[in-house]
């Protein structure tokens, strides 16, 4: 047995001195020291020996084991050094080259305009309010003075939500809000005047062609206080137009109709493409329509239990996609929703 152990040590010495790589060293480790390895095989027969013989053989076995372990450690060091050396002489890696980097993401132009509009009104003292996109007919229409059969309801091609999909029976029909104006009602029901809010958000209409998408964004504004005048509405919106489009932009108010404002106006700015000279975009008029506005209708105050003898107010609503297109001279609405990186990278 002692001879077999010594032969084993000799064999390990030969094998490990020639081991070419880490794989060969590991194979040798399993072969000699593994659970089913050579050393175990020899020691398995020790049970038959007398205690004295066993002790003597144990000593030899231990020293063989120590030696094989040392050989393995040496061989491991040697193959690692060799691998490192090979790498150093292999293909060159220039660690001083600049990294490839990742292009930073950019905010979508619609988000940028939304933020910018809100920021301008924040400087004028307006706070941000929000409301649900799935809305009750009551807030979207009824409380805004759209009576049941009012023809103005038809101008807002509405998506209705099937009541069968709802967990609870709603108190009025459920729809996707067609404008941000329902948040006026929610805000006024929620607190007492004075009130000065802007409401950014998504709105939905059954409308889809080159200039309309079924979802778009609006920012609503509402100011209610004592003695608020139409002059203040004009001043506020002119200040906004200058802040957003720059000096030299003029505004023009044209009479219009909304059920929830009286009087109502549509607001134009001088055409940003031709500076008012007349072009294809403004259809030769020199003006572009950018928002709807007016003085809060007494019936709206009645729905939210504000006293129109005590307060007056103005409201306005503007379309974010349209504003973005005018500001950056974008001529196709669809670009806003395609998420083409070549378009988005320009912002
Ligand atoms: N809600 C109107 C629309 O979507 C815009 C508007 C808001 C008009 C506030 C007047 C006052 O067309």
XYZ file of C-alpha atoms and ligand atoms in Angstrom:
359
model
C 0.000 0.000 0.000
C 2.817 2.320 0.864
C 4.324 1.658 -2.571
C 1.060 2.422 -4.259
C 0.857 5.734 -2.385
C 4.395 6.692 -3.394
C 3.657 5.770 -7.018
C 0.577 7.941 -6.849
C 2.641 10.940 -5.676
C 5.098 10.352 -8.493
C 2.331 10.163 -11.070
C 0.698 13.378 -9.775
C 4.042 15.161 -9.966
C 4.473 14.172 -13.594
C 0.912 14.963 -14.590
C 0.735 18.369 -12.921
C 4.107 19.567 -14.134
C 2.742 19.225 -17.666
C -0.812 20.537 -17.026
C -1.461 23.054 -19.833
C -4.430 24.946 -18.343
C -6.871 25.370 -15.444
C -9.093 22.629 -16.871
C -6.289 20.057 -16.740
C -5.413 21.052 -13.160
C -9.017 20.583 -12.098
C -9.178 17.166 -13.784
C -6.071 16.136 -11.846
C -7.530 17.371 -8.567
C -10.623 15.217 -9.051
C -8.510 12.249 -10.129
C -6.219 12.270 -7.063
C -8.099 13.946 -4.233
C -11.742 13.605 -5.287
C -14.185 11.523 -3.253
C -13.812 8.650 -5.712
C -10.193 9.526 -6.472
C -7.029 7.474 -6.314
C -6.110 8.400 -2.744
C -9.524 7.407 -1.435
C -9.269 4.113 -3.278
C -5.979 3.224 -1.555
C -7.157 4.368 1.869
C -10.366 2.368 1.481
C -8.375 -0.773 2.077
C -6.896 0.448 5.400
C -9.655 -1.123 7.494
C -8.010 -4.517 7.197
C -4.697 -3.357 8.750
C -3.556 -3.586 12.388
C -3.594 -0.304 14.387
C 0.234 0.076 14.165
C 0.278 -0.512 10.417
C -2.646 1.807 10.041
C -0.847 4.627 11.882
C 2.315 4.234 9.804
C 0.366 4.150 6.563
C -1.748 7.119 7.702
C 1.394 9.193 8.033
C 2.498 8.335 4.517
C -0.998 9.002 3.165
C -1.098 12.427 4.818
C 2.243 13.456 3.426
C 1.203 12.266 -0.064
C -2.015 14.243 0.266
C -0.080 17.352 1.390
C 2.257 16.996 -1.524
C -0.519 16.601 -4.093
C -2.222 19.691 -2.652
C 0.967 21.683 -2.951
C 1.445 20.449 -6.530
C -2.095 21.517 -7.368
C -1.532 24.994 -5.875
C 1.718 25.397 -7.814
C 0.124 24.244 -11.044
C -2.841 26.593 -10.542
C -0.475 29.533 -10.063
C 1.494 28.535 -13.105
C -1.494 28.187 -15.472
C -2.965 31.495 -14.209
C 0.302 33.308 -14.850
C 0.457 31.735 -18.288
C -3.118 32.796 -19.074
C -2.366 36.371 -17.999
C 0.804 36.410 -20.032
C -1.107 35.171 -23.099
C -3.723 37.906 -22.616
C -1.035 40.583 -22.349
C 0.459 39.465 -25.628
C -2.872 38.962 -27.320
C -4.959 41.580 -29.161
C -4.478 45.048 -27.651
C -7.249 46.705 -25.653
C -6.951 50.474 -25.419
C -8.485 51.260 -22.049
C -8.037 55.008 -22.669
C -10.547 55.003 -25.555
C -13.696 56.984 -24.713
C -16.696 54.776 -23.877
C -19.527 54.268 -26.333
C -22.024 55.884 -23.962
C -25.786 55.820 -24.165
C -27.627 58.707 -25.746
C -29.733 60.365 -23.036
C -33.512 60.147 -23.427
C -35.488 63.258 -24.260
C -38.855 64.521 -23.146
C -41.652 64.265 -25.675
C -42.544 67.633 -27.261
C -46.085 67.334 -25.906
C -44.758 66.922 -22.355
C -42.443 69.870 -22.871
C -45.240 72.147 -24.015
C -47.506 70.954 -21.215
C -44.834 71.801 -18.644
C -44.012 75.099 -20.271
C -47.639 76.237 -20.343
C -48.125 75.235 -16.715
C -44.918 77.070 -15.780
C -46.076 80.314 -17.398
C -49.367 80.216 -15.503
C -47.627 79.209 -12.284
C -45.697 82.484 -12.508
C -49.075 84.241 -12.719
C -50.177 82.561 -9.486
C -52.168 79.589 -10.825
C -51.933 76.210 -9.069
C -52.172 72.830 -10.810
C -55.336 70.748 -10.381
C -56.165 67.393 -11.964
C -59.200 65.186 -12.439
C -60.183 61.754 -13.814
C -60.121 60.911 -17.522
C -63.077 58.550 -17.107
C -65.702 61.049 -16.103
C -69.394 61.372 -15.327
C -71.688 63.116 -17.789
C -72.595 65.366 -14.878
C -69.132 66.969 -14.661
C -68.301 66.836 -18.369
C -71.623 68.292 -19.549
C -74.508 68.793 -17.145
C -72.849 71.025 -14.571
C -71.195 72.975 -17.406
C -74.597 74.074 -18.671
C -74.807 71.580 -21.542
C -78.468 70.681 -21.082
C -79.639 67.220 -22.070
C -80.493 67.928 -25.672
C -78.079 70.761 -26.160
C -76.653 70.678 -29.706
C -73.206 71.556 -28.320
C -72.995 67.994 -27.036
C -72.776 66.885 -30.649
C -69.674 68.992 -31.236
C -67.823 66.863 -28.703
C -68.081 63.415 -30.263
C -68.074 61.486 -27.057
C -66.790 58.031 -26.164
C -69.288 56.537 -23.733
C -68.366 53.788 -21.305
C -70.685 50.765 -21.246
C -72.276 50.728 -17.750
C -72.037 46.924 -17.814
C -68.272 47.301 -17.347
C -68.674 49.262 -14.130
C -68.708 47.787 -10.673
C -71.185 50.352 -9.337
C -74.242 51.882 -10.944
C -73.096 55.441 -11.765
C -75.281 58.445 -10.961
C -75.002 59.715 -14.551
C -73.661 58.288 -17.838
C -69.936 57.544 -17.829
C -67.669 58.758 -20.612
C -64.104 59.646 -21.473
C -63.853 63.357 -20.785
C -64.047 65.381 -23.980
C -62.284 68.375 -22.443
C -60.528 69.379 -19.196
C -63.431 71.672 -18.218
C -65.049 69.087 -15.867
C -62.130 69.759 -13.515
C -63.449 73.338 -13.181
C -66.590 71.870 -11.629
C -64.688 69.447 -9.411
C -62.368 72.217 -8.187
C -65.194 74.630 -7.398
C -67.226 71.940 -5.611
C -64.103 71.089 -3.615
C -63.333 74.555 -2.298
C -64.407 78.112 -1.774
C -63.388 81.105 -3.924
C -60.971 82.739 -4.630
C -59.595 80.107 -6.964
C -56.852 80.146 -9.575
C -56.076 76.806 -11.243
C -54.614 75.295 -14.393
C -55.504 71.726 -15.366
C -53.196 69.826 -17.713
C -54.422 66.482 -19.026
C -55.619 64.067 -21.696
C -58.985 64.365 -23.381
C -60.807 62.075 -25.834
C -63.048 62.589 -28.842
C -64.344 60.266 -31.561
C -62.437 62.037 -34.225
C -59.599 60.787 -36.376
C -58.149 62.414 -39.492
C -55.008 64.352 -40.457
C -55.740 67.143 -37.997
C -57.574 65.188 -35.269
C -56.599 62.298 -33.011
C -58.971 60.438 -30.670
C -56.779 61.428 -27.704
C -55.083 64.783 -27.260
C -54.014 67.134 -24.485
C -55.464 70.326 -23.110
C -54.662 72.814 -20.405
C -57.669 74.379 -18.746
C -57.510 77.607 -16.738
C -59.996 78.935 -14.212
C -59.885 82.072 -12.094
C -62.711 83.003 -9.736
C -62.678 85.972 -7.392
C -64.534 89.201 -6.615
C -64.864 91.610 -9.571
C -62.934 89.581 -12.144
C -63.341 91.223 -15.558
C -63.044 90.266 -19.214
C -60.169 92.761 -19.357
C -58.250 90.586 -16.896
C -58.909 87.549 -19.069
C -57.481 89.414 -22.066
C -54.477 90.593 -20.071
C -53.767 87.098 -18.729
C -53.960 85.414 -22.140
C -51.903 88.122 -23.862
C -49.247 87.723 -21.166
C -49.310 83.984 -21.802
C -48.958 84.394 -25.588
C -45.936 86.661 -25.152
C -44.315 84.362 -22.591
C -44.872 81.264 -24.707
C -44.306 82.524 -28.265
C -42.139 85.570 -27.602
C -42.504 89.322 -27.928
C -44.081 90.618 -31.126
C -46.947 88.138 -30.904
C -50.339 89.861 -30.891
C -53.633 88.338 -29.740
C -57.106 88.835 -31.157
C -60.399 87.922 -29.467
C -63.345 86.857 -31.629
C -66.865 86.330 -30.262
C -67.733 82.652 -29.956
C -69.970 80.284 -28.041
C -69.441 77.770 -25.243
C -72.344 76.718 -23.008
C -70.277 77.279 -19.856
C -68.956 80.781 -20.584
C -70.751 84.039 -21.387
C -69.499 86.007 -23.155
C -67.229 83.544 -24.960
C -64.317 84.128 -27.264
C -61.931 82.322 -29.530
C -58.438 83.672 -29.284
C -56.069 84.024 -32.239
C -52.391 84.917 -32.293
C -50.447 86.446 -35.174
C -49.352 83.637 -37.460
C -45.989 82.337 -36.216
C -45.062 81.108 -39.692
C -45.546 84.323 -41.715
C -45.686 86.892 -38.856
C -49.151 87.979 -39.965
C -48.470 88.487 -43.674
C -50.685 85.571 -44.676
C -49.550 82.063 -45.663
C -50.741 78.490 -46.236
C -50.811 77.655 -42.518
C -53.028 80.628 -41.551
C -54.954 80.295 -44.828
C -53.954 83.807 -45.799
C -55.549 85.451 -42.750
C -52.367 86.173 -40.819
C -54.010 84.768 -37.652
C -54.057 81.359 -35.952
C -56.679 80.169 -33.495
C -55.077 78.882 -30.301
C -57.662 78.777 -27.548
C -61.218 79.122 -26.302
C -62.133 81.323 -23.361
C -64.832 83.326 -21.650
C -66.434 84.513 -18.435
C -67.818 81.695 -16.266
C -71.561 81.290 -16.958
C -73.886 81.979 -13.977
C -75.451 78.519 -14.465
C -72.061 76.931 -13.828
C -71.748 78.898 -10.572
C -75.235 77.676 -9.708
C -74.203 74.012 -10.222
C -71.317 74.417 -7.778
C -73.264 76.636 -5.330
C -71.128 79.734 -5.843
C -73.040 83.018 -5.623
C -72.760 84.942 -8.917
C -73.784 88.093 -7.070
C -70.618 87.688 -5.047
C -68.000 86.350 -7.512
C -67.176 86.358 -11.199
C -64.535 84.432 -13.083
C -62.945 83.549 -16.357
C -61.954 80.230 -17.917
C -59.897 79.215 -20.905
C -58.826 76.013 -22.602
C -55.975 75.397 -24.994
C -54.887 72.438 -27.095
C -51.349 71.306 -26.396
C -50.631 69.461 -29.659
C -51.747 72.484 -31.656
C -49.624 74.830 -29.548
C -46.614 72.537 -29.966
C -47.052 72.398 -33.734
C -47.217 76.180 -33.951
C -44.245 76.744 -31.678
C -41.946 74.322 -33.508
C -43.475 74.730 -36.991
C -44.514 71.062 -37.226
C -46.918 70.487 -40.093
C -48.230 66.990 -39.357
C -50.127 66.091 -36.189
C -49.377 62.404 -36.638
C -45.703 63.013 -35.809
C -46.805 63.650 -32.231
C -48.010 60.093 -31.796
C -45.702 57.961 -33.934
C -42.725 58.089 -31.559
C -40.268 58.113 -34.423
C -36.852 58.643 -32.806
C -35.664 60.767 -35.742
C -38.453 63.239 -34.968
C -38.152 63.105 -31.181
C -34.362 63.556 -31.240
C -34.817 67.094 -32.542
C -36.158 68.324 -29.215
N -63.511 73.198 -23.122
C -63.486 73.963 -24.353
C -63.123 72.996 -25.503
O -62.610 71.954 -25.269
C -62.479 75.067 -24.303
C -62.815 76.135 -23.303
C -62.372 76.053 -21.996
C -63.584 77.235 -23.674
C -62.688 77.032 -21.065
C -63.908 78.211 -22.765
C -63.447 78.113 -21.482
O -63.404 73.289 -26.648
